[in-house]
């Protein structure tokens, strides 16, 4: 095998929100980098499809259907996991409404998925001692809120900014255990969340003009960064947010 400090050979990694978008791409790329990958999400049929796309699917662990909003599902997920060398905590949703239309129900819904679930999953992984020494936790944050602001993104931005703050504190809190924590901050990525009808083609084209590289990102381009942060090549990187945005924040 040729020298490659970015490989994940011998590592076992958990990926949440693995049924589509960035999570799907990360699961596939982690497997291609040599990892044993445990994938989880709510949609069983899509998880089955992603599992079949992993490198060496016949030797990968079974996928686990779980809703990260359910304490019971999180407990079952964690108890089903072997010792882990990393986790990509990625599951998320977007609810875009102007501030005057925010209500408690919408607020709780988006915080449950984007903020509370990653925090409680992290707690469970630590409390159950599922993370090996030298493990890496990677969270999906966003340029939204952390680096940029957009009309009607108040709730989404708040959830992702909260995750960034949580990640930085986790990095400090777990440093004595030699466990690292980092985040990826993507700009607009070509995922079902973006192209599912929430935005018109005119809105997408207009937004694309803000990107110096002239396009939105692809899920694989975030997944490569996730592989890096999970790998030993990033062994001295912790508490950081890696912006992946096609130059959006340059403007």
Short mmCIF file of C-alpha atoms in Angstrom, two decimals:
data_model
loop_
_atom_site.label_atom_id
_atom_site.label_comp_id
_atom_site.label_asym_id
_atom_site.label_seq_id
_atom_site.Cartn_x
_atom_site.Cartn_y
_atom_site.Cartn_z
CA UNK A 1 0.00 0.00 0.00
CA UNK A 2 1.40 3.42 -0.94
CA UNK A 3 1.92 6.02 1.76
CA UNK A 4 -1.20 8.08 2.40
CA UNK A 5 -1.62 9.99 5.69
CA UNK A 6 -5.24 10.75 4.77
CA UNK A 7 -6.45 7.14 4.75
CA UNK A 8 -8.89 5.70 7.27
CA UNK A 9 -7.66 2.10 7.21
CA UNK A 10 -8.30 0.35 10.49
CA UNK A 11 -10.77 3.00 11.67
CA UNK A 12 -14.43 2.52 12.49
CA UNK A 13 -16.60 5.57 11.82
CA UNK A 14 -20.23 6.45 12.50
CA UNK A 15 -22.06 8.69 10.02
CA UNK A 16 -25.46 10.16 10.87
CA UNK A 17 -27.84 11.58 8.29
CA UNK A 18 -26.25 9.13 5.88
CA UNK A 19 -29.25 8.53 3.63
CA UNK A 20 -28.69 11.53 1.35
CA UNK A 21 -26.65 14.62 0.58
CA UNK A 22 -23.44 15.30 2.48
CA UNK A 23 -23.94 12.37 4.85
CA UNK A 24 -24.34 9.92 1.98
CA UNK A 25 -21.24 11.26 0.22
CA UNK A 26 -19.22 11.17 3.45
CA UNK A 27 -20.20 7.58 4.18
CA UNK A 28 -19.15 6.48 0.70
CA UNK A 29 -15.87 8.43 0.74
CA UNK A 30 -14.98 7.19 4.23
CA UNK A 31 -15.46 3.62 3.03
CA UNK A 32 -13.33 4.33 -0.03
CA UNK A 33 -10.64 5.68 2.28
CA UNK A 34 -10.63 2.32 4.05
CA UNK A 35 -12.92 2.86 7.03
CA UNK A 36 -15.46 0.48 8.46
CA UNK A 37 -18.57 2.68 8.29
CA UNK A 38 -21.72 2.49 10.38
CA UNK A 39 -24.47 4.50 8.70
CA UNK A 40 -27.69 5.71 10.25
CA UNK A 41 -30.70 7.83 9.28
CA UNK A 42 -34.49 7.69 9.45
CA UNK A 43 -35.22 6.38 5.94
CA UNK A 44 -34.64 2.63 5.72
CA UNK A 45 -34.94 2.25 1.95
CA UNK A 46 -32.47 5.05 1.24
CA UNK A 47 -30.08 3.70 3.88
CA UNK A 48 -30.17 0.30 2.21
CA UNK A 49 -29.27 1.92 -1.10
CA UNK A 50 -26.38 3.87 0.42
CA UNK A 51 -25.11 0.75 2.18
CA UNK A 52 -24.92 -1.02 -1.20
CA UNK A 53 -22.77 1.85 -2.51
CA UNK A 54 -20.15 1.56 0.22
CA UNK A 55 -16.78 0.07 -0.58
CA UNK A 56 -16.90 -3.65 0.28
CA UNK A 57 -20.59 -3.50 1.31
CA UNK A 58 -20.62 -7.19 2.16
CA UNK A 59 -18.05 -6.59 4.91
CA UNK A 60 -19.54 -3.36 6.26
CA UNK A 61 -21.69 -3.41 9.43
CA UNK A 62 -25.48 -3.39 8.98
CA UNK A 63 -27.06 0.04 8.73
CA UNK A 64 -29.07 1.29 11.72
CA UNK A 65 -32.42 3.05 11.29
CA UNK A 66 -32.70 5.75 13.96
CA UNK A 67 -34.39 9.09 14.51
CA UNK A 68 -31.94 11.38 16.27
CA UNK A 69 -34.87 13.21 17.91
CA UNK A 70 -35.73 10.07 19.88
CA UNK A 71 -33.76 9.37 23.07
CA UNK A 72 -34.67 5.70 22.71
CA UNK A 73 -33.33 5.55 19.16
CA UNK A 74 -30.12 7.33 20.17
CA UNK A 75 -29.59 4.92 23.06
CA UNK A 76 -30.18 1.93 20.77
CA UNK A 77 -27.83 3.37 18.15
CA UNK A 78 -25.02 3.96 20.62
CA UNK A 79 -25.45 0.57 22.27
CA UNK A 80 -25.29 -1.06 18.81
CA UNK A 81 -22.01 0.64 17.93
CA UNK A 82 -18.64 -0.97 18.56
CA UNK A 83 -15.73 1.15 19.74
CA UNK A 84 -15.40 4.07 17.34
CA UNK A 85 -12.45 6.00 15.98
CA UNK A 86 -14.62 8.80 14.66
CA UNK A 87 -18.09 10.11 14.06
CA UNK A 88 -19.49 12.48 11.45
CA UNK A 89 -22.50 14.00 13.20
CA UNK A 90 -24.33 15.45 10.27
CA UNK A 91 -28.11 15.00 10.27
CA UNK A 92 -29.92 18.29 9.79
CA UNK A 93 -32.94 20.12 8.38
CA UNK A 94 -33.65 23.63 7.14
CA UNK A 95 -36.72 25.72 7.92
CA UNK A 96 -36.61 29.15 6.34
CA UNK A 97 -39.18 31.71 7.46
CA UNK A 98 -38.94 35.47 8.12
CA UNK A 99 -38.45 36.34 11.76
CA UNK A 100 -42.03 37.59 12.20
CA UNK A 101 -43.32 34.09 11.34
CA UNK A 102 -41.12 32.18 13.78
CA UNK A 103 -43.10 30.24 16.36
CA UNK A 104 -42.18 27.90 19.18
CA UNK A 105 -43.17 24.76 17.23
CA UNK A 106 -40.92 25.57 14.27
CA UNK A 107 -38.12 26.65 16.57
CA UNK A 108 -38.22 23.47 18.61
CA UNK A 109 -38.43 21.33 15.47
CA UNK A 110 -35.26 22.69 13.90
CA UNK A 111 -33.31 22.86 17.17
CA UNK A 112 -34.28 19.26 17.99
CA UNK A 113 -32.63 17.99 14.80
CA UNK A 114 -29.77 20.44 14.20
CA UNK A 115 -28.63 21.20 17.75
CA UNK A 116 -30.14 19.07 20.50
CA UNK A 117 -29.64 15.76 18.67
CA UNK A 118 -25.90 16.26 17.95
CA UNK A 119 -25.30 17.42 21.52
CA UNK A 120 -27.15 14.47 23.07
CA UNK A 121 -25.53 11.96 20.70
CA UNK A 122 -22.11 13.31 21.64
CA UNK A 123 -22.98 12.98 25.31
CA UNK A 124 -24.09 9.38 24.81
CA UNK A 125 -20.95 8.44 22.88
CA UNK A 126 -18.74 9.88 25.62
CA UNK A 127 -20.78 8.55 28.54
CA UNK A 128 -20.86 5.03 27.08
CA UNK A 129 -17.11 5.18 26.37
CA UNK A 130 -17.65 4.33 22.70
CA UNK A 131 -14.82 6.60 21.47
CA UNK A 132 -11.26 5.33 21.34
CA UNK A 133 -8.32 7.47 22.38
CA UNK A 134 -7.37 9.64 19.40
CA UNK A 135 -10.93 9.67 18.02
CA UNK A 136 -12.27 12.51 15.91
CA UNK A 137 -15.72 14.09 16.05
CA UNK A 138 -16.81 16.10 13.01
CA UNK A 139 -19.98 18.19 12.97
CA UNK A 140 -21.85 19.78 10.08
CA UNK A 141 -22.19 23.47 10.82
CA UNK A 142 -22.65 26.07 8.07
CA UNK A 143 -21.35 29.38 6.79
CA UNK A 144 -24.87 30.60 7.61
CA UNK A 145 -24.70 32.48 10.89
CA UNK A 146 -21.04 31.72 11.47
CA UNK A 147 -19.78 33.60 8.41
CA UNK A 148 -22.74 34.97 6.44
CA UNK A 149 -26.33 36.04 6.98
CA UNK A 150 -29.33 35.51 4.72
CA UNK A 151 -32.92 36.70 4.78
CA UNK A 152 -35.26 34.24 6.56
CA UNK A 153 -32.39 32.05 7.82
CA UNK A 154 -32.57 33.17 11.45
CA UNK A 155 -33.57 29.82 12.93
CA UNK A 156 -31.22 27.73 10.76
CA UNK A 157 -28.32 30.09 11.44
CA UNK A 158 -28.99 29.96 15.16
CA UNK A 159 -28.87 26.15 15.21
CA UNK A 160 -25.62 25.98 13.27
CA UNK A 161 -23.95 28.75 15.25
CA UNK A 162 -24.89 26.87 18.42
CA UNK A 163 -23.26 23.71 17.07
CA UNK A 164 -20.06 25.62 16.35
CA UNK A 165 -19.96 26.90 19.93
CA UNK A 166 -20.67 23.42 21.26
CA UNK A 167 -17.97 21.87 19.07
CA UNK A 168 -15.30 24.31 20.30
CA UNK A 169 -16.11 23.61 23.93
CA UNK A 170 -16.15 19.84 23.30
CA UNK A 171 -12.70 20.14 21.71
CA UNK A 172 -11.34 21.72 24.88
CA UNK A 173 -13.28 19.46 27.23
CA UNK A 174 -12.11 16.23 25.57
CA UNK A 175 -8.54 17.23 24.71
CA UNK A 176 -7.21 15.40 27.77
CA UNK A 177 -8.74 12.23 26.32
CA UNK A 178 -6.95 12.95 23.02
CA UNK A 179 -10.36 13.19 21.32
CA UNK A 180 -10.62 15.93 18.69
CA UNK A 181 -13.70 17.90 17.61
CA UNK A 182 -14.03 20.01 14.47
CA UNK A 183 -16.73 21.19 12.08
CA UNK A 184 -17.22 21.68 8.37
CA UNK A 185 -18.95 24.93 7.37
CA UNK A 186 -20.36 24.43 3.87
CA UNK A 187 -21.85 27.07 1.65
CA UNK A 188 -24.70 26.09 -0.67
CA UNK A 189 -24.32 22.43 -1.64
CA UNK A 190 -26.17 20.55 -4.38
CA UNK A 191 -28.30 18.35 -2.13
CA UNK A 192 -32.00 17.38 -1.99
CA UNK A 193 -32.37 20.03 0.74
CA UNK A 194 -31.43 22.70 -1.81
CA UNK A 195 -33.07 21.25 -4.94
CA UNK A 196 -36.21 19.87 -3.32
CA UNK A 197 -38.47 22.73 -4.37
CA UNK A 198 -37.80 25.04 -1.45
CA UNK A 199 -36.03 27.48 -3.77
CA UNK A 200 -36.97 28.45 -7.31
CA UNK A 201 -34.43 28.06 -10.11
CA UNK A 202 -34.36 31.85 -10.37
CA UNK A 203 -33.47 32.14 -6.68
CA UNK A 204 -30.74 29.52 -7.02
CA UNK A 205 -29.23 31.19 -10.07
CA UNK A 206 -29.26 34.57 -8.35
CA UNK A 207 -27.61 33.13 -5.25
CA UNK A 208 -24.98 31.36 -7.35
CA UNK A 209 -23.76 34.75 -8.55
CA UNK A 210 -22.44 35.37 -5.03
CA UNK A 211 -19.93 32.52 -5.38
CA UNK A 212 -16.59 33.58 -6.92
CA UNK A 213 -16.05 30.06 -8.30
CA UNK A 214 -19.36 30.39 -10.12
CA UNK A 215 -21.21 27.36 -8.80
CA UNK A 216 -22.55 25.62 -5.72
CA UNK A 217 -20.54 22.85 -4.12
CA UNK A 218 -21.07 19.12 -4.48
CA UNK A 219 -21.53 16.77 -1.51
CA UNK A 220 -18.28 14.96 -2.31
CA UNK A 221 -16.33 18.19 -1.92
CA UNK A 222 -17.47 18.43 1.69
CA UNK A 223 -16.97 14.70 2.21
CA UNK A 224 -13.29 14.97 1.30
CA UNK A 225 -12.85 17.50 4.11
CA UNK A 226 -14.65 15.17 6.51
CA UNK A 227 -12.27 12.35 5.59
CA UNK A 228 -9.33 14.66 6.28
CA UNK A 229 -10.66 15.68 9.71
CA UNK A 230 -11.30 12.03 10.62
CA UNK A 231 -7.85 10.95 9.48
CA UNK A 232 -4.53 11.00 11.32
CA UNK A 233 -3.43 13.75 8.92
CA UNK A 234 -5.53 16.08 11.10
CA UNK A 235 -4.16 14.73 14.40
CA UNK A 236 -3.14 18.24 15.55
CA UNK A 237 -6.36 19.95 14.41
CA UNK A 238 -9.11 20.49 16.96
CA UNK A 239 -11.74 23.12 17.72
CA UNK A 240 -11.70 24.39 14.15
CA UNK A 241 -14.37 25.19 11.57
CA UNK A 242 -13.32 24.44 8.01
CA UNK A 243 -15.12 26.75 5.57
CA UNK A 244 -15.98 25.07 2.25
CA UNK A 245 -17.84 27.69 0.28
CA UNK A 246 -16.46 28.32 -3.21
CA UNK A 247 -15.20 31.71 -2.07
CA UNK A 248 -18.58 33.01 -0.83
CA UNK A 249 -17.12 34.52 2.33
CA UNK A 250 -14.46 36.42 0.38
CA UNK A 251 -17.09 38.91 -0.74
#
